[in-house]
PDB file of C-alpha atoms in Angstrom:
ATOM      1  CA  MET A   1      -0.899 -24.604   2.974  1.00 36.00           C
ATOM      2  CA  ARG A   2       2.457 -26.222   3.691  1.00 39.00           C
ATOM      3  CA  ASP A   3       3.392 -26.457   7.365  1.00 41.00           C
ATOM      4  CA  SER A   4       6.750 -24.836   6.660  1.00 45.00           C
ATOM      5  CA  ILE A   5       5.086 -21.543   5.798  1.00 49.00           C
ATOM      6  CA  THR A   6       2.181 -21.609   8.246  1.00 54.00           C
ATOM      7  CA  LEU A   7       2.625 -18.482  10.301  1.00 60.00           C
ATOM      8  CA  ASP A   8       4.251 -19.057  13.642  1.00 64.00           C
ATOM      9  CA  SER A   9       2.446 -17.118  16.387  1.00 70.00           C
ATOM     10  CA  THR A  10       5.758 -16.431  18.170  1.00 75.00           C
ATOM     11  CA  ARG A  11       7.080 -14.714  15.060  1.00 76.00           C
ATOM     12  CA  LEU A  12       3.920 -12.668  14.642  1.00 73.00           C
ATOM     13  CA  GLN A  13       4.050 -11.681  18.300  1.00 77.00           C
ATOM     14  CA  ARG A  14       7.666 -10.551  17.891  1.00 79.00           C
ATOM     15  CA  LEU A  15       6.591  -8.514  14.868  1.00 80.00           C
ATOM     16  CA  GLN A  16       3.888  -6.792  16.913  1.00 80.00           C
ATOM     17  CA  GLN A  17       6.218  -6.141  19.857  1.00 86.00           C
ATOM     18  CA  THR A  18       8.979  -4.563  17.787  1.00 88.00           C
ATOM     19  CA  PRO A  19       7.855  -1.302  16.152  1.00 93.00           C
ATOM     20  CA  LEU A  20       9.377  -0.926  12.696  1.00 96.00           C
ATOM     21  CA  TRP A  21      10.316   2.698  13.404  1.00 96.00           C
ATOM     22  CA  ASP A  22      12.354   1.736  16.483  1.00 95.00           C
ATOM     23  CA  PHE A  23      13.970  -1.160  14.627  1.00 95.00           C
ATOM     24  CA  ALA A  24      14.810   1.128  11.680  1.00 96.00           C
ATOM     25  CA  LEU A  25      16.401   3.801  13.886  1.00 96.00           C
ATOM     26  CA  THR A  26      18.540   1.213  15.666  1.00 95.00           C
ATOM     27  CA  LEU A  27      19.666  -0.538  12.474  1.00 95.00           C
ATOM     28  CA  TYR A  28      20.277   2.730  10.595  1.00 95.00           C
ATOM     29  CA  ALA A  29      22.546   3.972  13.408  1.00 95.00           C
ATOM     30  CA  ARG A  30      24.836   0.933  13.219  1.00 94.00           C
ATOM     31  CA  PRO A  31      28.246   1.284  11.550  1.00 93.00           C
ATOM     32  CA  GLY A  32      28.093   1.525   7.759  1.00 93.00           C
ATOM     33  CA  VAL A  33      24.328   1.039   7.454  1.00 94.00           C
ATOM     34  CA  GLU A  34      23.409   4.639   6.606  1.00 95.00           C
ATOM     35  CA  ALA A  35      26.068   4.829   3.874  1.00 94.00           C
ATOM     36  CA  ALA A  36      25.029   1.433   2.474  1.00 93.00           C
ATOM     37  CA  CYS A  37      21.348   2.421   2.407  1.00 93.00           C
ATOM     38  CA  LEU A  38      22.065   5.724   0.673  1.00 92.00           C
ATOM     39  CA  LYS A  39      24.324   4.009  -1.874  1.00 91.00           C
ATOM     40  CA  LEU A  40      21.594   1.486  -2.683  1.00 91.00           C
ATOM     41  CA  GLN A  41      19.037   4.285  -2.912  1.00 90.00           C
ATOM     42  CA  GLU A  42      21.160   6.338  -5.302  1.00 88.00           C
ATOM     43  CA  GLU A  43      22.772   3.608  -7.408  1.00 86.00           C
ATOM     44  CA  ALA A  44      20.189   0.807  -7.434  1.00 86.00           C
ATOM     45  CA  GLY A  45      17.063   2.945  -7.104  1.00 87.00           C
ATOM     46  CA  LEU A  46      15.987   1.040  -3.988  1.00 89.00           C
ATOM     47  CA  ASP A  47      13.738   2.472  -1.319  1.00 92.00           C
ATOM     48  CA  VAL A  48      15.460   2.722   2.077  1.00 94.00           C
ATOM     49  CA  CYS A  49      12.141   2.285   3.900  1.00 95.00           C
ATOM     50  CA  GLU A  50      11.455  -0.936   2.021  1.00 95.00           C
ATOM     51  CA  MET A  51      14.974  -2.218   2.752  1.00 94.00           C
ATOM     52  CA  LEU A  52      14.465  -1.560   6.456  1.00 96.00           C
ATOM     53  CA  PHE A  53      10.995  -3.160   6.280  1.00 96.00           C
ATOM     54  CA  HIS A  54      12.395  -6.409   4.838  1.00 93.00           C
ATOM     55  CA  CYS A  55      15.205  -6.432   7.420  1.00 93.00           C
ATOM     56  CA  TRP A  56      12.591  -5.993  10.160  1.00 94.00           C
ATOM     57  CA  LEU A  57      10.514  -8.883   8.847  1.00 92.00           C
ATOM     58  CA  TYR A  58      13.600 -11.078   8.556  1.00 91.00           C
ATOM     59  CA  SER A  59      14.665 -10.278  12.112  1.00 89.00           C
ATOM     60  CA  CYS A  60      11.290 -11.704  13.182  1.00 88.00           C
ATOM     61  CA  GLY A  61      11.696 -14.799  10.975  1.00 87.00           C
ATOM     62  CA  LEU A  62       9.191 -13.565   8.381  1.00 89.00           C
ATOM     63  CA  GLU A  63       9.116 -12.402   4.785  1.00 90.00           C
ATOM     64  CA  ALA A  64       6.558 -10.649   2.603  1.00 90.00           C
ATOM     65  CA  GLU A  65       4.327 -12.777   0.404  1.00 87.00           C
ATOM     66  CA  PRO A  66       5.286 -11.720  -3.157  1.00 86.00           C
ATOM     67  CA  ARG A  67       1.794 -11.290  -4.634  1.00 85.00           C
ATOM     68  CA  ALA A  68       0.563  -9.239  -1.693  1.00 86.00           C
ATOM     69  CA  LEU A  69       3.771  -7.185  -1.669  1.00 90.00           C
ATOM     70  CA  ALA A  70       3.307  -5.817  -5.201  1.00 88.00           C
ATOM     71  CA  TYR A  71       0.325  -3.555  -4.426  1.00 88.00           C
ATOM     72  CA  GLN A  72       1.757  -2.291  -1.142  1.00 91.00           C
ATOM     73  CA  ARG A  73       5.085  -1.572  -2.792  1.00 92.00           C
ATOM     74  CA  GLU A  74       3.299   0.577  -5.378  1.00 92.00           C
ATOM     75  CA  GLN A  75       1.437   2.498  -2.648  1.00 93.00           C
ATOM     76  CA  ARG A  76       4.616   3.100  -0.681  1.00 94.00           C
ATOM     77  CA  HIS A  77       6.420   4.142  -3.889  1.00 93.00           C
ATOM     78  CA  LEU A  78       3.719   6.736  -4.581  1.00 96.00           C
ATOM     79  CA  TRP A  79       4.134   8.116  -1.048  1.00 96.00           C
ATOM     80  CA  GLN A  80       7.884   8.329  -1.518  1.00 95.00           C
ATOM     81  CA  CYS A  81       7.526  10.088  -4.896  1.00 95.00           C
ATOM     82  CA  HIS A  82       4.800  12.541  -3.932  1.00 97.00           C
ATOM     83  CA  VAL A  83       5.810  13.351  -0.368  1.00 97.00           C
ATOM     84  CA  THR A  84       9.254  12.236   0.793  1.00 96.00           C
ATOM     85  CA  GLU A  85      11.195  12.933  -2.402  1.00 95.00           C
ATOM     86  CA  VAL A  86       9.547  16.349  -2.785  1.00 97.00           C
ATOM     87  CA  LEU A  87      10.691  17.287   0.714  1.00 98.00           C
ATOM     88  CA  ARG A  88      14.150  15.823   0.089  1.00 95.00           C
ATOM     89  CA  GLY A  89      14.452  17.838  -3.125  1.00 96.00           C
ATOM     90  CA  LEU A  90      13.489  21.058  -1.351  1.00 97.00           C
ATOM     91  CA  ARG A  91      15.988  20.383   1.420  1.00 96.00           C
ATOM     92  CA  GLN A  92      18.774  19.674  -1.068  1.00 95.00           C
ATOM     93  CA  ASP A  93      17.891  22.739  -3.171  1.00 97.00           C
ATOM     94  CA  LEU A  94      18.248  24.967  -0.104  1.00 97.00           C
ATOM     95  CA  LYS A  95      21.638  23.617   0.945  1.00 96.00           C
ATOM     96  CA  ALA A  96      23.738  26.343  -0.713  1.00 96.00           C
ATOM     97  CA  SER A  97      21.430  29.159   0.420  1.00 96.00           C
ATOM     98  CA  ALA A  98      21.384  27.834   3.980  1.00 95.00           C
ATOM     99  CA  ALA A  99      25.142  28.385   4.223  1.00 95.00           C
ATOM    100  CA  GLU A 100      24.574  32.112   3.669  1.00 96.00           C
ATOM    101  CA  SER A 101      21.328  32.745   5.548  1.00 96.00           C
ATOM    102  CA  GLU A 102      20.239  31.787   9.068  1.00 97.00           C
ATOM    103  CA  SER A 103      16.554  32.014   8.134  1.00 97.00           C
ATOM    104  CA  VAL A 104      17.035  29.685   5.147  1.00 97.00           C
ATOM    105  CA  LYS A 105      19.073  27.392   7.413  1.00 97.00           C
ATOM    106  CA  ALA A 106      16.126  27.260   9.850  1.00 97.00           C
ATOM    107  CA  LEU A 107      13.695  26.635   6.971  1.00 97.00           C
ATOM    108  CA  ARG A 108      15.919  23.826   5.683  1.00 97.00           C
ATOM    109  CA  GLU A 109      15.987  22.271   9.159  1.00 97.00           C
ATOM    110  CA  THR A 110      12.171  22.407   9.298  1.00 98.00           C
ATOM    111  CA  ILE A 111      11.975  20.692   5.911  1.00 98.00           C
ATOM    112  CA  LYS A 112      14.475  18.085   7.126  1.00 97.00           C
ATOM    113  CA  GLN A 113      12.211  17.321  10.087  1.00 98.00           C
ATOM    114  CA  ALA A 114       9.196  17.077   7.756  1.00 98.00           C
ATOM    115  CA  GLU A 115      11.159  14.671   5.547  1.00 96.00           C
ATOM    116  CA  LEU A 116      11.949  12.525   8.595  1.00 96.00           C
ATOM    117  CA  MET A 117       8.259  12.560   9.577  1.00 97.00           C
ATOM    118  CA  ALA A 118       7.346  11.454   6.039  1.00 97.00           C
ATOM    119  CA  GLU A 119       9.806   8.549   6.313  1.00 96.00           C
ATOM    120  CA  ARG A 120       8.328   7.613   9.688  1.00 97.00           C
ATOM    121  CA  GLU A 121       4.809   7.676   8.257  1.00 97.00           C
ATOM    122  CA  ASN A 122       5.920   5.459   5.391  1.00 97.00           C
ATOM    123  CA  LEU A 123       7.459   2.938   7.796  1.00 97.00           C
ATOM    124  CA  GLN A 124       4.316   2.993   9.939  1.00 96.00           C
ATOM    125  CA  ARG A 125       2.264   2.195   6.840  1.00 96.00           C
ATOM    126  CA  TRP A 126       4.579  -0.710   6.003  1.00 95.00           C
ATOM    127  CA  GLN A 127       4.164  -1.986   9.573  1.00 94.00           C
ATOM    128  CA  ALA A 128       0.373  -1.601   9.551  1.00 92.00           C
ATOM    129  CA  TRP A 129       0.211  -3.500   6.268  1.00 92.00           C
ATOM    130  CA  ALA A 130       2.286  -6.406   7.605  1.00 91.00           C
ATOM    131  CA  SER A 131       0.476  -6.542  10.945  1.00 86.00           C
ATOM    132  CA  ALA A 132      -3.101  -6.320   9.668  1.00 79.00           C
ATOM    133  CA  SER A 133      -3.311  -9.515   7.664  1.00 60.00           C
ATOM    134  CA  PRO A 134      -6.907 -10.251   6.679  1.00 58.00           C
ATOM    135  CA  SER A 135      -7.860 -13.903   6.415  1.00 58.00           C
ATOM    136  CA  ASP A 136      -8.336 -13.761   2.636  1.00 60.00           C
ATOM    137  CA  GLU A 137      -4.867 -12.342   1.934  1.00 70.00           C
ATOM    138  CA  GLU A 138      -1.715 -13.658   3.531  1.00 81.00           C
ATOM    139  CA  ARG A 139       0.775 -10.795   3.606  1.00 87.00           C
ATOM    140  CA  VAL A 140       3.668 -12.289   5.503  1.00 86.00           C
ATOM    141  CA  VAL A 141       4.900 -15.852   5.786  1.00 84.00           C
ATOM    142  CA  ASN A 142       7.583 -17.608   7.781  1.00 84.00           C
ATOM    143  CA  VAL A 143      11.028 -17.508   6.260  1.00 80.00           C
ATOM    144  CA  VAL A 144      11.226 -21.166   5.324  1.00 67.00           C
ATOM    145  CA  GLU A 145      14.978 -21.408   5.650  1.00 65.00           C
ATOM    146  CA  MET A 146      17.042 -18.835   7.497  1.00 65.00           C
ATOM    147  CA  SER A 147      19.804 -18.243   4.984  1.00 64.00           C
ATOM    148  CA  LEU A 148      23.434 -17.601   5.732  1.00 68.00           C
ATOM    149  CA  ASP A 149      23.416 -15.451   2.576  1.00 78.00           C
ATOM    150  CA  VAL A 150      20.953 -12.928   3.949  1.00 83.00           C
ATOM    151  CA  ASP A 151      22.283 -10.291   1.545  1.00 81.00           C
ATOM    152  CA  LYS A 152      21.185 -12.435  -1.418  1.00 82.00           C
ATOM    153  CA  TRP A 153      17.837 -13.104   0.265  1.00 81.00           C
ATOM    154  CA  LEU A 154      17.346  -9.355   0.742  1.00 85.00           C
ATOM    155  CA  LEU A 155      18.322  -8.600  -2.858  1.00 83.00           C
ATOM    156  CA  LYS A 156      15.735 -11.144  -4.019  1.00 82.00           C
ATOM    157  CA  GLN A 157      13.065  -9.558  -1.789  1.00 85.00           C
ATOM    158  CA  LEU A 158      13.822  -6.061  -3.051  1.00 84.00           C
ATOM    159  CA  PHE A 159      13.715  -7.072  -6.707  1.00 79.00           C
ATOM    160  CA  LEU A 160      10.682  -9.383  -6.538  1.00 73.00           C
ATOM    161  CA  GLY A 161       8.480  -8.505  -9.475  1.00 63.00           C
ATOM    162  CA  ARG A 162      10.734  -5.815 -10.875  1.00 60.00           C
ATOM    163  CA  CYS A 163      13.745  -5.697 -13.101  1.00 52.00           C
ATOM    164  CA  ALA A 164      17.095  -4.713 -11.680  1.00 45.00           C
ATOM    165  CA  ARG A 165      18.698  -1.747 -13.385  1.00 44.00           C
ATOM    166  CA  GLN A 166      21.167  -3.118 -15.845  1.00 42.00           C
ATOM    167  CA  GLY A 167      23.855  -0.741 -16.956  1.00 42.00           C
ATOM    168  CA  GLU A 168      27.029  -1.647 -18.769  1.00 42.00           C
ATOM    169  CA  GLY A 169      28.398  -3.280 -15.637  1.00 46.00           C
ATOM    170  CA  GLY A 170      25.208  -5.087 -14.530  1.00 59.00           C
ATOM    171  CA  ILE A 171      27.002  -7.967 -12.809  1.00 60.00           C
ATOM    172  CA  LYS A 172      29.544  -5.607 -11.246  1.00 66.00           C
ATOM    173  CA  GLU A 173      26.723  -3.365 -10.003  1.00 70.00           C
ATOM    174  CA  GLN A 174      24.878  -6.319  -8.482  1.00 70.00           C
ATOM    175  CA  ASN A 175      28.046  -7.414  -6.679  1.00 75.00           C
ATOM    176  CA  GLU A 176      28.469  -3.879  -5.311  1.00 78.00           C
ATOM    177  CA  TRP A 177      24.814  -3.897  -4.250  1.00 83.00           C
ATOM    178  CA  LEU A 178      25.378  -7.229  -2.503  1.00 83.00           C
ATOM    179  CA  ASP A 179      28.319  -5.695  -0.643  1.00 84.00           C
ATOM    180  CA  SER A 180      26.087  -2.853   0.532  1.00 87.00           C
ATOM    181  CA  LEU A 181      23.269  -5.246   1.426  1.00 88.00           C
ATOM    182  CA  GLN A 182      25.755  -7.348   3.369  1.00 87.00           C
ATOM    183  CA  THR A 183      26.571  -4.259   5.443  1.00 86.00           C
ATOM    184  CA  LEU A 184      22.886  -4.158   6.436  1.00 84.00           C
ATOM    185  CA  THR A 185      22.340  -7.846   6.902  1.00 85.00           C
ATOM    186  CA  CYS A 186      25.474  -8.544   8.933  1.00 85.00           C
ATOM    187  CA  GLN A 187      23.797  -6.415  11.607  1.00 84.00           C
ATOM    188  CA  LEU A 188      20.840  -8.825  11.783  1.00 80.00           C
ATOM    189  CA  ASP A 189      20.670 -11.902  13.969  1.00 61.00           C
ATOM    190  CA  PRO A 190      19.635 -14.597  11.474  1.00 50.00           C
ATOM    191  CA  HIS A 191      18.595 -16.924  14.284  1.00 45.00           C
ATOM    192  CA  GLN A 192      16.554 -14.469  16.326  1.00 47.00           C
ATOM    193  CA  GLY A 193      13.397 -14.899  14.280  1.00 40.00           C
ATOM    194  CA  ALA A 194      13.637 -18.661  13.920  1.00 39.00           C
ATOM    195  CA  ARG A 195      13.299 -19.518  17.593  1.00 36.00           C
TER     196      ARG A 195
END
């Protein structure tokens, strides 16, 4: 293994001391991040939890190992499809009715809380996966070079092993996605994880 990617114990310790859920709540609350995440979710088909996961790793000076990431991504995608998106769909379907009925409004709020709990569970599973690295499978590695173009780094991480949606304006869409990713990544300290 090259020395440049040998895991740094300081980075792993930072990862273990910073719960992904807490990191995600803090980042998501920063100006423009929520809107950028939702835009990327709707227009690029990206998973907000995975975006926040990669930002968390990067803030600790780490990145996911591509081969190990593929299986975990599939598991997290299944959770999102079968649990989180079902709850989100129910909540959205009840929006109009909630405006006319207090009991439906209360039901919708309960579903909203369940959706949030599903997102939290998904993030906790991402964190457990990154933290519990068995000796036969390296899951996270040091970011070899902390990039000034963190938005491009994040785009690469999110599209590892999958094709980007290419509509008529594929290049234009990717530039818009980079703008949204830059909104996320400008909130990260690119030097924090490299110390």
